[in-house]
Coordinates of C-alpha atoms in Angstrom, one line a residue:
X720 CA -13.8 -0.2 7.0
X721 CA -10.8 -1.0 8.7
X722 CA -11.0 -2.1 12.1
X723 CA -8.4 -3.5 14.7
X724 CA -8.8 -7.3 14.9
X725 CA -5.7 -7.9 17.7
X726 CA -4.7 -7.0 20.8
X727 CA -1.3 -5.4 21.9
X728 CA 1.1 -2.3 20.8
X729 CA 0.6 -1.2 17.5
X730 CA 2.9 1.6 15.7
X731 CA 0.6 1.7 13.2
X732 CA -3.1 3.2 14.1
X733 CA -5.2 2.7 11.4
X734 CA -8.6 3.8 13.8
X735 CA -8.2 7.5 11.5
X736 CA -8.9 5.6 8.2
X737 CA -11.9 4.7 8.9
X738 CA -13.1 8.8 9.3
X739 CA -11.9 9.9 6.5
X740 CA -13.4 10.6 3.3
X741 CA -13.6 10.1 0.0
X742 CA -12.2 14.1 -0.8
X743 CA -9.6 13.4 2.0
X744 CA -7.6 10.7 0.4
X745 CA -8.3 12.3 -3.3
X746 CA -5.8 15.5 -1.6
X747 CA -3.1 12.6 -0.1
X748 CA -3.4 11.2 -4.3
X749 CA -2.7 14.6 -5.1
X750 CA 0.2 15.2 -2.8
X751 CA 1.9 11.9 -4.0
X752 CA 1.4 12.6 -8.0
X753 CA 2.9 15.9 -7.1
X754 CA 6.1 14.2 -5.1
X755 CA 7.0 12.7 -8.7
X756 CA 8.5 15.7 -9.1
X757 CA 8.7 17.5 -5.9
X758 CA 10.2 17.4 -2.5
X759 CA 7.7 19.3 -1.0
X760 CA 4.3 19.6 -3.2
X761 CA 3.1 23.3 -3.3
X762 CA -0.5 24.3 -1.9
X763 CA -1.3 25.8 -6.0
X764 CA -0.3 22.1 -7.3
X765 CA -1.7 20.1 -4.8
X766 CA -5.5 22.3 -5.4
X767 CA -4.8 21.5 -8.6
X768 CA -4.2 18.1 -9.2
X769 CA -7.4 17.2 -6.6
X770 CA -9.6 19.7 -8.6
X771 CA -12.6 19.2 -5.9
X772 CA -15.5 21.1 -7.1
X773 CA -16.4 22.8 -3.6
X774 CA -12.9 23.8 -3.3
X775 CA -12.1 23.3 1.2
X776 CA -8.3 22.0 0.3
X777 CA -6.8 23.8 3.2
X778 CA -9.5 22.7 4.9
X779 CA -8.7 18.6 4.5
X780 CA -4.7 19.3 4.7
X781 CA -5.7 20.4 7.9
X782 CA -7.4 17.3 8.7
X783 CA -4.1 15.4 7.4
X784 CA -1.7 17.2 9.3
X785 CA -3.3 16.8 12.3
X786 CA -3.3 12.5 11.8
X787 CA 0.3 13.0 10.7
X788 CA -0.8 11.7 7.2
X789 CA 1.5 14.8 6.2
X790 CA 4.5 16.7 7.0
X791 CA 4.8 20.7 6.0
X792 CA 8.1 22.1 5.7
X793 CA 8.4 25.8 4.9
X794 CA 12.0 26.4 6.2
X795 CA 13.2 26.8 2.6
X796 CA 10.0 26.2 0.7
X797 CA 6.4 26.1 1.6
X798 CA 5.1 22.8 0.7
X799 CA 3.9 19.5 2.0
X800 CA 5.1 15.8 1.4
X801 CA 3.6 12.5 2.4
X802 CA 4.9 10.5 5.7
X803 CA 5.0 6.8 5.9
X804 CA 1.5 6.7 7.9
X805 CA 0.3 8.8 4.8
X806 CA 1.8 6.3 2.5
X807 CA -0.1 3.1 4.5
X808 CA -3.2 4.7 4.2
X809 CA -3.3 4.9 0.9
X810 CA -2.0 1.4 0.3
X811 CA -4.9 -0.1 2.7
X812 CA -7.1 1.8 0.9
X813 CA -6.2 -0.2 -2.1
X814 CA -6.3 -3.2 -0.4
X815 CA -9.8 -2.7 0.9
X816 CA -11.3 -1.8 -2.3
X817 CA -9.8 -5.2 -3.4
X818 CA -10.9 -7.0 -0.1
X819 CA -7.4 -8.2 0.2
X820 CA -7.5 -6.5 3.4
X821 CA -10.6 -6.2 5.9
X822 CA -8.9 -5.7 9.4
X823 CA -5.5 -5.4 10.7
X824 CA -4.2 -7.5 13.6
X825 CA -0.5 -7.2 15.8
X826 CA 3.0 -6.9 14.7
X827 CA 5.1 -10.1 14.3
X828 CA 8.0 -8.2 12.6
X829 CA 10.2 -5.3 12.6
X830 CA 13.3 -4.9 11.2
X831 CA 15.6 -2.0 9.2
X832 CA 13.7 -2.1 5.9
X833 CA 10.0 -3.0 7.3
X834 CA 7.6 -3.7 9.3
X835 CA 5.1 -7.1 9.3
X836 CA 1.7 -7.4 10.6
X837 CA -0.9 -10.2 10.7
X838 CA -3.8 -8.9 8.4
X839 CA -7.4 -10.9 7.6
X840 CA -9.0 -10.7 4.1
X841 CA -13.0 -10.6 3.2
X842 CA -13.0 -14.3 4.2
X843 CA -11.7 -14.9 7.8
X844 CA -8.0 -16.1 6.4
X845 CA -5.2 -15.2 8.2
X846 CA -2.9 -13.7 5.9
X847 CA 0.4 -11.5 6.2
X848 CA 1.3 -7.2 5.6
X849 CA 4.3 -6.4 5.0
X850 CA 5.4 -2.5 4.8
X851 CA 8.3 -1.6 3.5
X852 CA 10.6 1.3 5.2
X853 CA 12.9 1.9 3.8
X854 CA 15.1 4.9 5.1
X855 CA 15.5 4.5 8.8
X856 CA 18.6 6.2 10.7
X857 CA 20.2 2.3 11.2
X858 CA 20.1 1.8 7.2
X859 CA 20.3 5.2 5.6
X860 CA 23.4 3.6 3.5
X861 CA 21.1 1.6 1.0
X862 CA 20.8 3.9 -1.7
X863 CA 24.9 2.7 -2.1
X864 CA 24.0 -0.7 -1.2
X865 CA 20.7 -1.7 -2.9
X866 CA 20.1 -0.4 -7.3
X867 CA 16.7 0.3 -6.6
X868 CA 17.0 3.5 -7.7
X869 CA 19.2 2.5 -10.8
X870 CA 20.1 5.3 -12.7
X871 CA 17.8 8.0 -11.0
X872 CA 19.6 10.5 -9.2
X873 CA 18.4 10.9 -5.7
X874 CA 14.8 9.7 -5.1
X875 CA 12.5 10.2 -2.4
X876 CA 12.3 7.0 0.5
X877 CA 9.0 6.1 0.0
X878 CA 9.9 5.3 -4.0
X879 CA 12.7 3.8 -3.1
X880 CA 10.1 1.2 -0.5
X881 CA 7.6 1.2 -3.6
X882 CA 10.2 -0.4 -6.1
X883 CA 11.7 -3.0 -2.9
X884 CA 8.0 -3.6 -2.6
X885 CA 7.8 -4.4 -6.5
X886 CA 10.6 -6.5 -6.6
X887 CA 9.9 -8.6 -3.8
X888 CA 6.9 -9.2 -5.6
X889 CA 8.6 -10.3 -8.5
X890 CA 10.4 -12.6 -7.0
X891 CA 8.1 -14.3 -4.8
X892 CA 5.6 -14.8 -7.9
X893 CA 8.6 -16.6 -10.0
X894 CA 9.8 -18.4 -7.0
X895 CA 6.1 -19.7 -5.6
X896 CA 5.6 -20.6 -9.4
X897 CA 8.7 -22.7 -9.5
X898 CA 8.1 -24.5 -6.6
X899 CA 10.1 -23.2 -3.9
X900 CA 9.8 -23.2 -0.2
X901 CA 8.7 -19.5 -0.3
X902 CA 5.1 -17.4 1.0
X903 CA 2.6 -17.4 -1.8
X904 CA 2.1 -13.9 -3.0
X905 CA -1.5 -12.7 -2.4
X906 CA -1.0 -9.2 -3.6
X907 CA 0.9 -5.9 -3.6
X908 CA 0.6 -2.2 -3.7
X909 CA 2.7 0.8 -3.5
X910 CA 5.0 -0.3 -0.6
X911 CA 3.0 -3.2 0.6
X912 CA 2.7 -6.9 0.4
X913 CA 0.3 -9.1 1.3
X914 CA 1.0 -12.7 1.1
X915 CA 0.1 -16.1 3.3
X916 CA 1.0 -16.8 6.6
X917 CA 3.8 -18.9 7.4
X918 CA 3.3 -21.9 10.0
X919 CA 6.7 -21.2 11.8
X920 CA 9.0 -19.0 13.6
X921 CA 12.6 -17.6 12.5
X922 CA 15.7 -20.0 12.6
X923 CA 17.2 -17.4 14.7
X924 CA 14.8 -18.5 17.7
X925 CA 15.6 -22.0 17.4
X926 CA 17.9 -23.6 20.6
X927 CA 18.1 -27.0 20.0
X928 CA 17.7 -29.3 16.9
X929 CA 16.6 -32.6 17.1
X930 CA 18.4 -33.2 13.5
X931 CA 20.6 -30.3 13.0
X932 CA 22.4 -32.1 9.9
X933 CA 19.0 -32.3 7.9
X934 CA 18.2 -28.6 8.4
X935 CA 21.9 -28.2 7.2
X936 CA 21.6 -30.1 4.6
X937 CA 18.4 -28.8 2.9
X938 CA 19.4 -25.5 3.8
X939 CA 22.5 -25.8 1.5
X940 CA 20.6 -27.3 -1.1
X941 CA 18.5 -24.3 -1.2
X942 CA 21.3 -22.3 -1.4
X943 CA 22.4 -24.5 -4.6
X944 CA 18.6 -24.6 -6.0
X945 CA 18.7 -20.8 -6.1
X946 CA 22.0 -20.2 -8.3
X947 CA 21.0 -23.0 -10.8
X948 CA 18.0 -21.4 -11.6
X949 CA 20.3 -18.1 -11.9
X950 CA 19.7 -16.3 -8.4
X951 CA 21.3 -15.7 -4.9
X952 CA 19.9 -14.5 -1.9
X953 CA 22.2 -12.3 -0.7
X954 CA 20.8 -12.7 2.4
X955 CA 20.4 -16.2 3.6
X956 CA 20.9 -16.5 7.0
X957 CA 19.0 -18.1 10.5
X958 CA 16.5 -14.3 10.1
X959 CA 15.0 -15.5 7.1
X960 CA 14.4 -19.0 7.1
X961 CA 11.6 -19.6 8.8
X962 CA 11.1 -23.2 10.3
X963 CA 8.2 -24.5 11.5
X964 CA 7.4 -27.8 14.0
X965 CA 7.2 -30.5 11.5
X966 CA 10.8 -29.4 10.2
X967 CA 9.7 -28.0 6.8
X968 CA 11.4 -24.8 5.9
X969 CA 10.0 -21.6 4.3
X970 CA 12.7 -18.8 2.7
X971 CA 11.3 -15.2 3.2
X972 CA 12.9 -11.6 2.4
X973 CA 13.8 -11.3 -1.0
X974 CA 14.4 -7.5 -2.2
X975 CA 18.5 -7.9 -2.5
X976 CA 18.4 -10.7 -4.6
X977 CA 20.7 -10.8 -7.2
X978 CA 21.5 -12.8 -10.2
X979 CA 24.7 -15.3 -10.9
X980 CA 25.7 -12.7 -13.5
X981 CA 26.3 -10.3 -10.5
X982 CA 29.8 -8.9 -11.0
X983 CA 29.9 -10.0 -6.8
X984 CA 28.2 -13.2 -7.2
X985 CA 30.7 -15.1 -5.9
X986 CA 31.2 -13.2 -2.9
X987 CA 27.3 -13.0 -2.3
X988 CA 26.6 -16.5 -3.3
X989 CA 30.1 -17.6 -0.4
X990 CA 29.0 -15.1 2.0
X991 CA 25.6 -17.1 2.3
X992 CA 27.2 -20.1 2.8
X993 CA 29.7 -19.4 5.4
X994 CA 26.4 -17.6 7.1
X995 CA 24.9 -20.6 7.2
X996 CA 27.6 -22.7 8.9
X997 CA 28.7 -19.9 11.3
X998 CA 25.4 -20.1 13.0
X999 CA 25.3 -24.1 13.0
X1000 CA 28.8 -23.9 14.4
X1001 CA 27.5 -21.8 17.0
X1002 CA 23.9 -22.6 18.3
X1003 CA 24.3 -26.3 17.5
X1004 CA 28.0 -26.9 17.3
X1005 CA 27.8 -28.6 13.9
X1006 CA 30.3 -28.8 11.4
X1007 CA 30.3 -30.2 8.1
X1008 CA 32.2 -30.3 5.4
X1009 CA 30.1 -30.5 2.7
X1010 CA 28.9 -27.0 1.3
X1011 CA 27.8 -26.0 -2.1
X1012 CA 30.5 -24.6 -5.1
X1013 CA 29.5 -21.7 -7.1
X1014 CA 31.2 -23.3 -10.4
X1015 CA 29.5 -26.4 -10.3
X1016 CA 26.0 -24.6 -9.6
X1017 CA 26.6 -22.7 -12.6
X1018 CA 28.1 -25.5 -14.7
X1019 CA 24.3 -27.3 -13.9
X1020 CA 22.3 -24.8 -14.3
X1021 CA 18.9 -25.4 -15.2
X1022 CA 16.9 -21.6 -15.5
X1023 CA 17.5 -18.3 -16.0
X1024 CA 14.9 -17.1 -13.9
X1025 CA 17.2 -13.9 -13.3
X1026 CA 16.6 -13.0 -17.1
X1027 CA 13.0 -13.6 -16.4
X1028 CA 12.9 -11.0 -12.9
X1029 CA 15.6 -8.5 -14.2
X1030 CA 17.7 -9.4 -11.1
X1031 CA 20.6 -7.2 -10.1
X1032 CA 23.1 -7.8 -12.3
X1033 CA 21.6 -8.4 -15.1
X1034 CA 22.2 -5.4 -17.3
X1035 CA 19.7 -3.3 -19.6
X1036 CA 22.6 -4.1 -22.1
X1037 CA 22.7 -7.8 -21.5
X1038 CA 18.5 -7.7 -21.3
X1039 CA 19.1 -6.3 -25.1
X1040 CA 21.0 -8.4 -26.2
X1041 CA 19.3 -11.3 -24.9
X1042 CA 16.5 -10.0 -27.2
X1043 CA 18.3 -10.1 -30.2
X1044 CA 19.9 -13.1 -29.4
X1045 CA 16.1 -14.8 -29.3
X1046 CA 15.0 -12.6 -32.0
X1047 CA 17.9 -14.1 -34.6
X1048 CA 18.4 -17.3 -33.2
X1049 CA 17.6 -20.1 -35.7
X1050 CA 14.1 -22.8 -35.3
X1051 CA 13.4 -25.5 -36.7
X1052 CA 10.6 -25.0 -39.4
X1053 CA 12.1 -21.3 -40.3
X1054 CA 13.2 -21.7 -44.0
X1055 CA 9.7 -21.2 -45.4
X1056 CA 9.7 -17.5 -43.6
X1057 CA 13.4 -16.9 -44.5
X1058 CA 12.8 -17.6 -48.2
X1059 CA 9.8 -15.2 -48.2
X1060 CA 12.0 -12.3 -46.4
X1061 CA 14.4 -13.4 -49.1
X1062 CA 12.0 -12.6 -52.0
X1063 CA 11.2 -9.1 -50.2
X1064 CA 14.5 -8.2 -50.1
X1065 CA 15.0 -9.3 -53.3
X1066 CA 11.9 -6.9 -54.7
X1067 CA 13.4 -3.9 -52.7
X1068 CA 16.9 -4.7 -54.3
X1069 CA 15.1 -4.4 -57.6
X1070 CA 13.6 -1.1 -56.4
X1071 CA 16.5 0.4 -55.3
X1072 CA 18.5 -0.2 -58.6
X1073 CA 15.8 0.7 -60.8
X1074 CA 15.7 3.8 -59.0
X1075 CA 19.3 4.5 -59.6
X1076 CA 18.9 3.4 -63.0
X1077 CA 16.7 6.5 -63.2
X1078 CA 19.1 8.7 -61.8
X1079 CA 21.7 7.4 -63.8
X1080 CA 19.3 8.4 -67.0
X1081 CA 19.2 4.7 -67.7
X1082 CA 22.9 3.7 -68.0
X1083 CA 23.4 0.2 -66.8
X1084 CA 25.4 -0.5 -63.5
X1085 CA 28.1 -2.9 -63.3
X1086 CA 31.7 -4.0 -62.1
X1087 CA 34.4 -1.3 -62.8
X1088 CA 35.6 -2.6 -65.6
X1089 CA 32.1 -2.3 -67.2
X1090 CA 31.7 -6.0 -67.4
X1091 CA 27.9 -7.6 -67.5
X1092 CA 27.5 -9.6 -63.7
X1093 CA 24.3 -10.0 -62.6
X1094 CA 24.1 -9.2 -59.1
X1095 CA 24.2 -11.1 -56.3
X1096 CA 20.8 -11.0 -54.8
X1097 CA 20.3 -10.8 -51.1
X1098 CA 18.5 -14.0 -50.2
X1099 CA 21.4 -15.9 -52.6
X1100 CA 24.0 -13.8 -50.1
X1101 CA 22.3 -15.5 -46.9
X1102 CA 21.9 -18.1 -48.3
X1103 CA 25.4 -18.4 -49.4
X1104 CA 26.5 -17.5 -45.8
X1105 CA 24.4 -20.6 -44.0
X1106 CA 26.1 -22.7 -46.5
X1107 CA 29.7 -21.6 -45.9
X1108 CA 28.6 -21.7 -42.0
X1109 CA 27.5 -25.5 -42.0
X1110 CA 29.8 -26.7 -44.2
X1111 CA 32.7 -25.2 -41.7
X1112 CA 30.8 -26.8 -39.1
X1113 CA 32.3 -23.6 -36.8
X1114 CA 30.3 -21.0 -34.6
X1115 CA 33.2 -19.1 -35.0
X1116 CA 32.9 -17.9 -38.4
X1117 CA 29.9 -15.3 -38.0
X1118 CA 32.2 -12.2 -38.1
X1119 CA 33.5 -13.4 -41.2
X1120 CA 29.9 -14.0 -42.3
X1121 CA 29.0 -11.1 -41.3
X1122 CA 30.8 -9.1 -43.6
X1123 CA 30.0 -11.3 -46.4
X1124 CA 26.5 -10.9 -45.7
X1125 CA 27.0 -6.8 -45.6
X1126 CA 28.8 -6.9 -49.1
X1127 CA 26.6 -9.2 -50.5
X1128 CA 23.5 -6.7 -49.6
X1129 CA 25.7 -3.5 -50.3
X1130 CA 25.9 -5.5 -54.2
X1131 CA 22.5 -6.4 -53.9
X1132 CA 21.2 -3.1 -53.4
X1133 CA 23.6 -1.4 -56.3
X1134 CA 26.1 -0.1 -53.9
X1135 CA 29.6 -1.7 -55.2
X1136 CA 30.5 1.8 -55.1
X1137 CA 30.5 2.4 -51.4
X1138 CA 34.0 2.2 -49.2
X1139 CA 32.3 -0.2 -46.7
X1140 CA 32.1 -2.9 -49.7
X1141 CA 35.6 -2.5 -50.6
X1142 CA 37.4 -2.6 -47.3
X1143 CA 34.8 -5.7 -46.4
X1144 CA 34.5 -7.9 -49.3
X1145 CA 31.4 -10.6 -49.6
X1146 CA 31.4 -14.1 -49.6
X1147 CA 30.9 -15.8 -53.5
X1148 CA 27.6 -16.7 -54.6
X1149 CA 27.2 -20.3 -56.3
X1150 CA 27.8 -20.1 -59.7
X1151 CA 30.1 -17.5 -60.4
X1152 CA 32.1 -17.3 -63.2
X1153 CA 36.0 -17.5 -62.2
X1154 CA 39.0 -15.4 -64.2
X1155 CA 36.2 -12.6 -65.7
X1156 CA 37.5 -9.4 -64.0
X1157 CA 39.2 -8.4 -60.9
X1158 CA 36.1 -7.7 -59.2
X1159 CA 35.3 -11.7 -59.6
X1160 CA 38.0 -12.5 -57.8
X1161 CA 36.8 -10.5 -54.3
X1162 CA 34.2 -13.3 -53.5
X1163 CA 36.6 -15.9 -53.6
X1164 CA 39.3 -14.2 -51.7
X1165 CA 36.3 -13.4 -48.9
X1166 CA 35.8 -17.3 -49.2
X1167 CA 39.3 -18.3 -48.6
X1168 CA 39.3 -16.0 -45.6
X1169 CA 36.4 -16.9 -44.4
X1170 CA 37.6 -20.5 -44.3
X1171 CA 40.6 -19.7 -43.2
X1172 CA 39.1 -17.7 -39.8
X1173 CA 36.5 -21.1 -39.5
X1174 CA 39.5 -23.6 -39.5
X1175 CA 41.5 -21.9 -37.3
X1176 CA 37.9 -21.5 -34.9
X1177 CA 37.5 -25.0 -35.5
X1178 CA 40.7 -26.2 -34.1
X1179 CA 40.2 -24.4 -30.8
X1180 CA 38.9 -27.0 -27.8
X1181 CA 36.4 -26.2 -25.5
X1182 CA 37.8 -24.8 -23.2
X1183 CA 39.1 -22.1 -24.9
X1184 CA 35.7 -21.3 -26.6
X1185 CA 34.0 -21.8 -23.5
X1186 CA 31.7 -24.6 -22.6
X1187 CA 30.2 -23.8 -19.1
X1188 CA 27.2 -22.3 -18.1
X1189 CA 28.0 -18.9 -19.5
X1190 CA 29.9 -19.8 -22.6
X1191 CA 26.0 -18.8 -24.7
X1192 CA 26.5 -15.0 -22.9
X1193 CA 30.3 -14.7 -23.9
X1194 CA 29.5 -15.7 -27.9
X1195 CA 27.0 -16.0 -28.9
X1196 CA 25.5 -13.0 -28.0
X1197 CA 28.7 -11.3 -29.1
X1198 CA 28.3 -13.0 -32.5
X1199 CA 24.6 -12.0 -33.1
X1200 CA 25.4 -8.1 -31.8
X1201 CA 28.3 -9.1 -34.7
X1202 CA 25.7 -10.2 -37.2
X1203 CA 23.2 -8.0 -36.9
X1204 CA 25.1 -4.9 -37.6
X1205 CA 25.2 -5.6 -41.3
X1206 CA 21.5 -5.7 -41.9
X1207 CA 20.5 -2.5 -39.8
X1208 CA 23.5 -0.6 -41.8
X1209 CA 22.0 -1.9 -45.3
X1210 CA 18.6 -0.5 -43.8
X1211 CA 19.6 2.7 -43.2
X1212 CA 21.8 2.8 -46.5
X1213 CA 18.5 2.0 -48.1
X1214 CA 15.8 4.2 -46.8
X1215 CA 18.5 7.2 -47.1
X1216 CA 19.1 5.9 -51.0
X1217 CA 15.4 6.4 -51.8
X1218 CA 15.0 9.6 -49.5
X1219 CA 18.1 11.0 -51.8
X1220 CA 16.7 10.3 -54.9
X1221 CA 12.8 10.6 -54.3
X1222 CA 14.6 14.6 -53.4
X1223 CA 16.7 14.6 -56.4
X1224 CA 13.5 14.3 -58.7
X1225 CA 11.7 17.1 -56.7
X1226 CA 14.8 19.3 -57.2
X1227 CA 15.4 19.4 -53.8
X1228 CA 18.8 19.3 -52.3
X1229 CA 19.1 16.5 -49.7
X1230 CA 20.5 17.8 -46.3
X1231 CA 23.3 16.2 -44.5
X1232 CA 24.0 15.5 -40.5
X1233 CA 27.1 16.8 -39.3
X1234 CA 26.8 14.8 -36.2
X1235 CA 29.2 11.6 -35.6
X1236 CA 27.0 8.8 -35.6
X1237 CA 26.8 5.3 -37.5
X1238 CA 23.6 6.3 -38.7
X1239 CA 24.9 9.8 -39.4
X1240 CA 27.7 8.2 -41.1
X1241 CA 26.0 5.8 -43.3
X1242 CA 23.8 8.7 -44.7
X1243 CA 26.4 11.5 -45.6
X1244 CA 28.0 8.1 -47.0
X1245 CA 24.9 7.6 -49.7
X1246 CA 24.4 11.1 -50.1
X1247 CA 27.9 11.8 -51.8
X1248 CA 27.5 8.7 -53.8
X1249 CA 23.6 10.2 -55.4
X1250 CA 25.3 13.8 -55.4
X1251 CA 28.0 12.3 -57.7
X1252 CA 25.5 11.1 -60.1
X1253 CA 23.4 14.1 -60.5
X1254 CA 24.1 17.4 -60.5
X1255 CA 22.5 20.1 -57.9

């Protein structure tokens, strides 16, 4: 049971919660699954998604209106949503079962996205609530302001204070785990926050400063900590640092943080600075002019702990190729597991060419002027490629190897057919016989180019490559996307080859996609190669 622990004005009366039951808060579940998908939540759905055996819904959404636990609209449509009140009940509920919460005390904070109150858990400790509201008439504009919502269209307030509440969260977890000045998180649910108690009062309420240069100094340093570990504020100013009476200060309020990869990090990242020395220029008349430079944070960067959080800014495109940038990038202690994905391909290479050996009714497949080449095997091909790549010594050359890679497999897999492997020629494998045919001389032409592109990659300095803190985004992630095209395009080349011909046997007729994709392609592609072989 709740119960009021403090004394004073309190928007918030929690004295109903205690009264109602357990078939009372099963119709306010009910009324928030149904606002997933509604603005206002029917009577039909809401009796439905309770399913209480003795029936009496009308009954309890009578007992709800009357705590203003919900609103019913029936202007346009008949139908009921949940209010804010509605919304803390059910997130105190929570917070009761967990005995994170056992009674409420006074508001210490209001402001245009929530409100704070002083809470006490199972054990006496004093901790803090914060409910976030988001929504008010003073900042209706942050569904333009804020990507909470991301790409949903228009959703409801109270999801918009659930996901601020879940990425506070976030943050304070990764921050507290770091080691910055920051409110340990206690816990968090729906649109609240629970998390310790500060010792101190807002900067804002501050007068005089015994040592105004320290507070400056450590307050810029914060400011600096946060965008080498890939993060600013956005919001850094005298309202949320807190500061308490030994001097040590706490950051607080952290929903609009964003990462360094912001497309407005710069202006975020200055506009937190010059907030910071406007108010020391005012209330303490202080001026310095040391203050922290967004290109030197980033050129000493230490974290990305804005990969790790998903921080504004950092795209679901950039989170993907981060992956595959991790996925493909090269460990020490790797070659025994890239010569056994070697051998597999290898043994599927086999398959595939006995299979169109089959199809062919058992004529061998070779160069076009019918000469007798064994083919170069995949794991050879990479193999080939690291070679070329080290002995250039260049990053640079991974589109070129790219390509040798993908003719390499397309010859590995009996494909020296397809139009990809002529417009794209592979790199040589070691060992090839010079002068034998015209198709010989393809590898070594890829070589020379291949060379060519890494000396001409090699001879650019560092500064047009890029060597500062972002120069790994820029290429390499360009270079694996690069890379990695070759190998899902042999896949699909592939599985479609033995789809085609596993058909072909059953006399069926494979079926082709008329749609424009690269996977689309790819297949049509290997389907007019196996219907040229066979007849249908």
């Amino acid at each position: 049971r709740a119960r009021d622990v403090g004394a004073g004005a309190m928007k918030f009366d929690v004295n109903a919660l205690r009264y109602l039951t357990r078939d009372d808060f099963r119709v306010l579940t009910a009324v928030e699954m149904g606002m997933k998908n509604h603005d206002l939540v029917p009577v039909e759905l809401i009796t439905q998604i309770a399913a209480l055996r003795l029936g009496g819904v009308g009954k309890i959404i009578s007992t709800l209106l009357r705590h203003n636990l919900l609103h019913h609209e029936r202007k346009h449509f008949d139908g009921y949503r949940l209010t804010y009140l509605g919304y803390d009940y059910l997130a105190l509920r929570t917070f009761l079962a967990r005995e994170t919460v056992s009674g409420i005390g006074r508001q210490i904070g209001v402001g245009k996205e929530s409100d704070i109150y002083v809470v006490q858990n199972g054990e006496g400790e004093e901790l803090v609530l914060k409910l976030h509201r988001l929504g008010r008439t003073s900042f209706r504009a942050i569904k333009n302001k804020r990507d909470y919502h991301s790409h949903r269209g228009s959703p409801s307030w109270l999801y918009l204070s659930r996901l601020a509440a879940m990425k506070e969260n976030t943050f304070l977890k990764i921050l507290h785990e770091h080691g910055f000045p920051v409110p340990r998180p206690v816990d968090g649910n729906r649109h609240g926050l629970v998390m310790s108690l500060v010792d101190g009062f807002p900067l804002t309420q501050v007068r005089e400063l015994d040592d105004p240069e320290t507070v400056y100094m450590e307050m810029m340093d914060m400011i600096e900590r946060f965008a080498r570990h890939g993060l600013i504020h956005g919001d850094f100013n005298e309202f949320n640092v807190l500061i308490s009476k030994d001097g040590q200060l706490t950051v607080i309020d952290f929903p609009q943080m964003v990462s360094t990869r912001h497309p407005n990090a710069r202006m975020y990242f200055e506009r937190d600075v010059n907030c910071v020395r406007r108010f020391f220029r005012k209330r303490f008349n202080f001026f310095s002019e040391r203050k922290p430079d967004f290109e030197e944070c980033l050129a000493e960067r230490e974290k990305d702990l804005d990969v790790t959080v998903a921080a504004s800014g950092w795209t679901y495109k950039m989170a993907k190729e981060f992956d595959r940038f991790v996925e493909h990038k090269p460990e020490a202690g790797e070659t025994d597991d890239e010569d056994s994905e070697d051998d597999d391909d290898d043994q599927d290479g086999d398959e595939e060419e006995s299979d169109e050996g089959e199809l062919e009714g058992g004529e061998k497949s070779g160069d076009a002027a019918g000469a007798e080449t064994e083919p170069l095997s995949a794991g050879a091909a990479k193999a080939g490629v690291a070679a070329a790549a080290a002995a250039t010594g260049a990053q640079a050359t991974t589109e070129a190897a790219a390509r040798a890679y993908q003719a390499a497999m397309a010859s590995a897999l009996g494909a020296e057919g397809e139009d990809s492997a002529a417009a794209d020629p592979g790199a040589p494998a070691d060992g090839s016989e010079a002068g034998a045919d015209e198709s010989a001389k393809v590898p070594a032409a890829a070589e020379s180019d291949a060379a060519s592109e890494a000396g001409s990659a090699s001879g650019r300095d560092a500064e047009s490559v890029g060597d500062g803190p972002n120069a790994y985004l820029a290429h390499d992630f360009a270079s694996v996307a690069t890379r990695s095209r070759a190998p899902q395009l042999d896949d699909i080349r592939r599985r479609a080859r033995r789809d085609f011909t596993r058909k072909v046997r059953n006399g069926q007729r494979p079926t082709k996609s008329s749609r424009n994709t690269v996977k689309s392609r790819a297949k049509r592609q290997v389907a007019n190669e196996v219907a040229g072989k066979s007849d249908w």
